[in-house]
Short mmCIF file of C-alpha atoms in Angstrom, two decimals:
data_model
loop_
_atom_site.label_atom_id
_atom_site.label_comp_id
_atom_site.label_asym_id
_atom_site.label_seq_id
_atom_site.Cartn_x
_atom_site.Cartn_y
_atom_site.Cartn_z
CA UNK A 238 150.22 88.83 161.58
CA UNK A 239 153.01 87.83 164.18
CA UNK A 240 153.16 84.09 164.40
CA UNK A 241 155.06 81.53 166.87
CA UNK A 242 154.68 78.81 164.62
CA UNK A 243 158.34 78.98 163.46
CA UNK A 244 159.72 78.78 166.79
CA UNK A 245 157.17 76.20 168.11
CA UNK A 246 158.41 73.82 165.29
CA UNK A 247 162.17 74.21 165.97
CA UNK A 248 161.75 73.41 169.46
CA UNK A 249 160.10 70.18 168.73
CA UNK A 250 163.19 69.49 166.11
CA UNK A 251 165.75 70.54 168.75
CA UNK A 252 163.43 68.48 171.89
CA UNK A 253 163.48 65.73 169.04
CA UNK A 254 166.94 65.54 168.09
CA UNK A 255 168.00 65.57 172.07
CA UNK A 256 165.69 63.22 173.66
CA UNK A 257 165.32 60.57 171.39
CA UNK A 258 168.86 59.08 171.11
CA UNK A 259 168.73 59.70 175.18
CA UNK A 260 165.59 57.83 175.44
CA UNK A 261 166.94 55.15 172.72
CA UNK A 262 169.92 54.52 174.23
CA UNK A 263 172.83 52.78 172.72
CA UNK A 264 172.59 51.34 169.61
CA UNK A 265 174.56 48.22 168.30
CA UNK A 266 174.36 47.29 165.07
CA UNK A 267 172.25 44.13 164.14
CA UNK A 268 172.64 42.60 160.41
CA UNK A 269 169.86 40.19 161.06
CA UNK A 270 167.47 43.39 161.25
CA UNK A 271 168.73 45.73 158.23
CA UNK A 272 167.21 47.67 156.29
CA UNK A 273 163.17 46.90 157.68
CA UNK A 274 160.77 48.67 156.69
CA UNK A 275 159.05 51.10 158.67
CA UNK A 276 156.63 49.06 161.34
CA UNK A 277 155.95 48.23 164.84
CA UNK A 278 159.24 48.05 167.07
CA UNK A 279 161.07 50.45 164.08
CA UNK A 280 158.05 53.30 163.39
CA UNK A 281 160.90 54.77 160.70
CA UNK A 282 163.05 51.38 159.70
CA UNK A 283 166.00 50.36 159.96
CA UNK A 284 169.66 51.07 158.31
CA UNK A 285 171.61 48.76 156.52
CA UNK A 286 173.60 48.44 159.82
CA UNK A 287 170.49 47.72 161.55
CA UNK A 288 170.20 50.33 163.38
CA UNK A 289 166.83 51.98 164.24
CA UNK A 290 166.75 54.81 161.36
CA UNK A 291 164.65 57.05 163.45
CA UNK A 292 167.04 56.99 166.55
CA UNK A 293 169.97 57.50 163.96
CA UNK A 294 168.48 60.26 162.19
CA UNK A 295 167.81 62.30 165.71
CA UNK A 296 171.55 61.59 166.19
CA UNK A 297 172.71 62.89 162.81
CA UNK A 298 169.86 65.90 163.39
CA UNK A 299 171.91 66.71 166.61
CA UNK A 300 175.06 66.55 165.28
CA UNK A 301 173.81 68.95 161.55
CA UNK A 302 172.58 71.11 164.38
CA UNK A 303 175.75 71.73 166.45
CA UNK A 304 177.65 72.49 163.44
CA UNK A 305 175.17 74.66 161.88
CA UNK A 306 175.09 76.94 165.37
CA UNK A 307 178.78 77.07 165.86
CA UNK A 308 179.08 78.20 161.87
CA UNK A 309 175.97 81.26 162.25
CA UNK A 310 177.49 82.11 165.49
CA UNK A 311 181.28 82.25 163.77
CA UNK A 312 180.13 84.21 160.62
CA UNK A 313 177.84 86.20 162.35
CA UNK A 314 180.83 87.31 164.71
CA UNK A 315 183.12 87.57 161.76
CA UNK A 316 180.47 89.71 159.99
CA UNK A 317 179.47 91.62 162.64
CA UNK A 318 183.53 92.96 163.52
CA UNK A 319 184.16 93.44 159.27
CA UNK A 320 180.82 95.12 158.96
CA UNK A 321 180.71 97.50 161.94
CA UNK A 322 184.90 98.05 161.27
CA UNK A 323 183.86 99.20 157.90
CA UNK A 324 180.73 101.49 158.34
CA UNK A 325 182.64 103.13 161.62
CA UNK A 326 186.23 103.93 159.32
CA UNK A 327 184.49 105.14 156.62
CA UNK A 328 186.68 106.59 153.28
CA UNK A 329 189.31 104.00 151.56
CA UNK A 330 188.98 101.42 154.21
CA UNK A 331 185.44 100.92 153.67
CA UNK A 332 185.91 100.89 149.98
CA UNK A 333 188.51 98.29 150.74
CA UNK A 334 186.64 96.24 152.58
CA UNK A 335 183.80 96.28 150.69
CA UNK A 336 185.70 95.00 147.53
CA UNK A 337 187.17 92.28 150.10
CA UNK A 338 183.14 91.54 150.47
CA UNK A 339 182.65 91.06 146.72
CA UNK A 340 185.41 88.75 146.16
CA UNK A 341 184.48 86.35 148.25
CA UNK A 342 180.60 86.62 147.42
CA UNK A 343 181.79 85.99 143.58
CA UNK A 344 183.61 82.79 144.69
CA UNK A 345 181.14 80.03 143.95
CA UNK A 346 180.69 78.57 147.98
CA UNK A 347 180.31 75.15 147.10
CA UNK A 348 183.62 74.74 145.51
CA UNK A 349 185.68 76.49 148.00
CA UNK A 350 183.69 74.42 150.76
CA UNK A 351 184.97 71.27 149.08
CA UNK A 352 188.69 72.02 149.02
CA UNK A 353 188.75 73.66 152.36
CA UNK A 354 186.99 70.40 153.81
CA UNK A 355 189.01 67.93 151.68
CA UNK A 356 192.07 69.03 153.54
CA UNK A 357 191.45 67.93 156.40
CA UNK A 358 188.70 65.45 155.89
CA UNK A 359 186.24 64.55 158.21
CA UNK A 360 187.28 67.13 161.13
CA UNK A 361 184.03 68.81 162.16
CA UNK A 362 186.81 71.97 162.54
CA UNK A 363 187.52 71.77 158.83
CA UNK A 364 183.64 71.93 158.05
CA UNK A 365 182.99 74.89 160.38
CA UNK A 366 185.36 76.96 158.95
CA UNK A 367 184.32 76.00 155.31
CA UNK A 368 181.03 77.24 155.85
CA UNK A 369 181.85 80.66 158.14
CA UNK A 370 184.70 81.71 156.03
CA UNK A 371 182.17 82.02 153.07
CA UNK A 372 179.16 82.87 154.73
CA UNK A 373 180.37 86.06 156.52
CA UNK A 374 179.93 88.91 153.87
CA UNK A 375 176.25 88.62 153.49
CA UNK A 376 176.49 89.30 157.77
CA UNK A 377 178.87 91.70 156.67
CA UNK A 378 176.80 93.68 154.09
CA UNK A 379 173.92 93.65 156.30
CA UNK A 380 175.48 95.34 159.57
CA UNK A 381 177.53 97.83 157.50
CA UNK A 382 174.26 99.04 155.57
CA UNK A 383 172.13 98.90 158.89
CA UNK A 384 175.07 101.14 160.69
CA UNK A 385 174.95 103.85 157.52
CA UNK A 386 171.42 103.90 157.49
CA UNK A 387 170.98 104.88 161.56
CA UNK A 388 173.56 106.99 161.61
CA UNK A 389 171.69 109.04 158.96
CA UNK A 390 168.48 108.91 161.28
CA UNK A 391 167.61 111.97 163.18
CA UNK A 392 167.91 111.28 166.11
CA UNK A 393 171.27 110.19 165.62
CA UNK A 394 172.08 113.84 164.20
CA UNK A 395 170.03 115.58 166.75
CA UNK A 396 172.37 113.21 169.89
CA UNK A 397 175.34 114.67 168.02
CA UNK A 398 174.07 118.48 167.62
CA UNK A 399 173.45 118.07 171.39
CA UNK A 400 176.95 117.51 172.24
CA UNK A 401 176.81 113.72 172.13
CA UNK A 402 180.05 111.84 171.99
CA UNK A 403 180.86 109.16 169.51
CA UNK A 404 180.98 106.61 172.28
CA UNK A 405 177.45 107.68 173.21
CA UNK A 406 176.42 107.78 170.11
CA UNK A 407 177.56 104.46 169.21
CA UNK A 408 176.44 102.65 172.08
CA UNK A 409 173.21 104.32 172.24
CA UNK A 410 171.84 104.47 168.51
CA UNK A 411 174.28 102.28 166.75
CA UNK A 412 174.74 99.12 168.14
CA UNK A 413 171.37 98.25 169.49
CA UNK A 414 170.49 98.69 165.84
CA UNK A 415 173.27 96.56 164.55
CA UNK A 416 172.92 93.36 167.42
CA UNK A 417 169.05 93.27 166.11
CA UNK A 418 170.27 93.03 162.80
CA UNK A 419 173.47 90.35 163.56
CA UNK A 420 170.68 88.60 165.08
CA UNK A 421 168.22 88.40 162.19
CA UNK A 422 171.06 87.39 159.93
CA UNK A 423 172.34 84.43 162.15
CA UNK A 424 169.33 82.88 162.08
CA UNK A 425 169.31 83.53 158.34
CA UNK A 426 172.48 81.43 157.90
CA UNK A 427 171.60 78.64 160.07
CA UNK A 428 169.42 76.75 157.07
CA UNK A 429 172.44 77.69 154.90
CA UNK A 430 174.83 75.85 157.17
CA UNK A 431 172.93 72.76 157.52
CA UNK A 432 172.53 72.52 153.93
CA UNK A 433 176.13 73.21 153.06
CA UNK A 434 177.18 70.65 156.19
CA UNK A 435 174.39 68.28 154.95
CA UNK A 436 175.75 68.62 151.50
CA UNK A 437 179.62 68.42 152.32
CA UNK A 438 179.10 64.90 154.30
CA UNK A 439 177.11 63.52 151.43
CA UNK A 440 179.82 64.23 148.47
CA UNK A 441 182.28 62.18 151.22
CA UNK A 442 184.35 65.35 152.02
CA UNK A 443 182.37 65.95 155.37
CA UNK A 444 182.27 63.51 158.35
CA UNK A 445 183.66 60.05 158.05
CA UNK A 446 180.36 57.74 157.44
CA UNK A 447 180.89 56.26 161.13
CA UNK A 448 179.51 59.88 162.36
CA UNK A 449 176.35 60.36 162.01
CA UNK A 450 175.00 63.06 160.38
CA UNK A 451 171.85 63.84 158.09
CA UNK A 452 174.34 64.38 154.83
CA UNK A 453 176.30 60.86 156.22
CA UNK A 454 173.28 59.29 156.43
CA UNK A 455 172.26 60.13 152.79
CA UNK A 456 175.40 59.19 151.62
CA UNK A 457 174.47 55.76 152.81
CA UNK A 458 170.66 56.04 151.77
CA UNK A 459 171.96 56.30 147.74
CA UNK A 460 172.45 52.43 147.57
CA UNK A 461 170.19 51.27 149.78
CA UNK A 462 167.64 52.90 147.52
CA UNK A 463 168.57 50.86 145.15
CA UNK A 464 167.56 47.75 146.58
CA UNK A 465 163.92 48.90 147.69
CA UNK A 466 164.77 50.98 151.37
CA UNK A 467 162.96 54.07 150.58
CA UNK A 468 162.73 55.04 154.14
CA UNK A 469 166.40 54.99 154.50
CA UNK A 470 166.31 58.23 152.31
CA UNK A 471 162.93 59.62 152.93
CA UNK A 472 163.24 59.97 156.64
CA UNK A 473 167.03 61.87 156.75
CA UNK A 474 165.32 63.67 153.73
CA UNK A 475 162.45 64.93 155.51
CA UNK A 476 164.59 65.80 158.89
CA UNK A 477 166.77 67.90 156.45
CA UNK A 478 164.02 69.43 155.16
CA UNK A 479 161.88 70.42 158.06
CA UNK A 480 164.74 71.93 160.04
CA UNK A 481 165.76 73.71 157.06
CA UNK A 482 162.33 75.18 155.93
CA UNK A 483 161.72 76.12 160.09
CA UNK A 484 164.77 77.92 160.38
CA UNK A 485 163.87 79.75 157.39
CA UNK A 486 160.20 80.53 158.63
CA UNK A 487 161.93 81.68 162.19
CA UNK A 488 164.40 84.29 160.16
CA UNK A 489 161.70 85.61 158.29
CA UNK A 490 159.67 85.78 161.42
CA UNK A 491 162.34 87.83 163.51
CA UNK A 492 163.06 90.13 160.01
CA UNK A 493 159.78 90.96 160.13
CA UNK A 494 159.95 91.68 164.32
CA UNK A 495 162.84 93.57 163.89
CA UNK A 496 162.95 97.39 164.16
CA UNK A 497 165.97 100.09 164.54
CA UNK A 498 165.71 101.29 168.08
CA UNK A 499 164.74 104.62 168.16
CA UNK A 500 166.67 105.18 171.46
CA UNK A 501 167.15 108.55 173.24
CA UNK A 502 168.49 112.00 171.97
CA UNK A 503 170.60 112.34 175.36
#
């Protein structure tokens, strides 16, 4: 059974993570108010800068957001080009590239995440291409295995017996099939990137702490937990966790939407 659920709930997270630092405003940091607990005036606490922790957890949700989209969209388009380059070639090239695809999916992510984002440290550019220059073979594998399976359909073979050209061909049968799938697997990656940016900023090799961002902010949470602040780790947490389990819901959703486009025979 088709559900909106998914969708519904990400649009609150994004509505969320726009409007509420708008409707906030600016915040200045106040010592004399750090680390409350959750109450009236601060419904999620405050930081240990004072700041209102649900205000700076929108921000950091924003910010996890925008870097999450640019990565999918980068490693989708990366994936997308190696896969379709691939399946189209054919013979040693697509042997070669597919070998290309296994190297990098046998390099553990994590690490090379790290030392590509500990070069230039704390430049959101840096943590982009971390994240899209390992995420791209699993787009990769996808389109190229999509492409060989429509072009073994029948009515791809009965376009070409009719005198079809490749172009047609392509553009009729093939790449409707493959955008449908690009699509599926961007959303796909978009929990993986907000984990992996969420994770990056919290071992310190991410954003500098004076950017907000959900793995900044529990970077900060780990000693204020310490002294009692639960909430300054719970509610980042819980962002992180939402938007990551919704994304996940919405690519499972469109997976199950998707199907190869028929298309016409001429």
């Amino acid at each position: 059974m088709r559900t909106n659920a998914p969708w519904l709930v990400l649009a609150v997270i994004v509505v969320a993570a726009v409007c509420i630092p708008l409707l906030a405003g600016p915040q200045v940091a106040d010592f004399s108010a750090a680390l409350r607990p959750p109450g009236a005036g601060h419904p999620a606490g405050t930081d240990h800068s004072g700041y209102d922790l649900l205000t700076r957890t929108a921000e950091g949700l924003r910010v996890s957001l925008l870097i999450a989209v640019v990565c999918a969209v980068v490693a989708t388009a990366l994936g997308l080009a190696i896969g379709v380059a691939a399946a189209l070639a054919g013979g040693w090239l697509d042997a070669v590239v597919m070998r290309l695809v296994d190297g990098v999916n046998a390099l553990p992510h994590l690490v090379v995440g790290i030392v590509i984002a500990a070069m230039w440290r704390g430049a959101p550019l840096a943590i982009i291409a971390s994240i899209a220059l390992t995420h791209w073979p699993a787009v990769a594998r996808v389109v190229r295995a999509e492409l060989l399976a429509v072009a073994e359909a029948g009515w791809v073979e009965t376009s070409r017996l009719a005198g079809a050209s490749r172009w047609f061909t392509a553009r009729t049968h093939l790449i409707p099939a493959v955008t449908g799938q690009a699509l599926v697997a961007m959303v796909v990656l978009l929990p993986h990137a907000v984990w992996h940016e969420s994770t990056l900023s919290f071992l310190g090799v991410g954003l500098s702490p004076d950017r907000a961002s959900l793995g900044t902010l529990l970077s900060e949470a780990r000693g204020d937990v310490l002294t009692g602040a639960w909430w300054t780790l719970a509610v980042p947490a819980a962002a992180l966790i939402a938007t990551a389990l919704a994304f996940a819901a919405a690519g499972a959703s469109l997976r199950d939407r998707h199907r190869a486009p028929t298309g016409q025979v001429w």
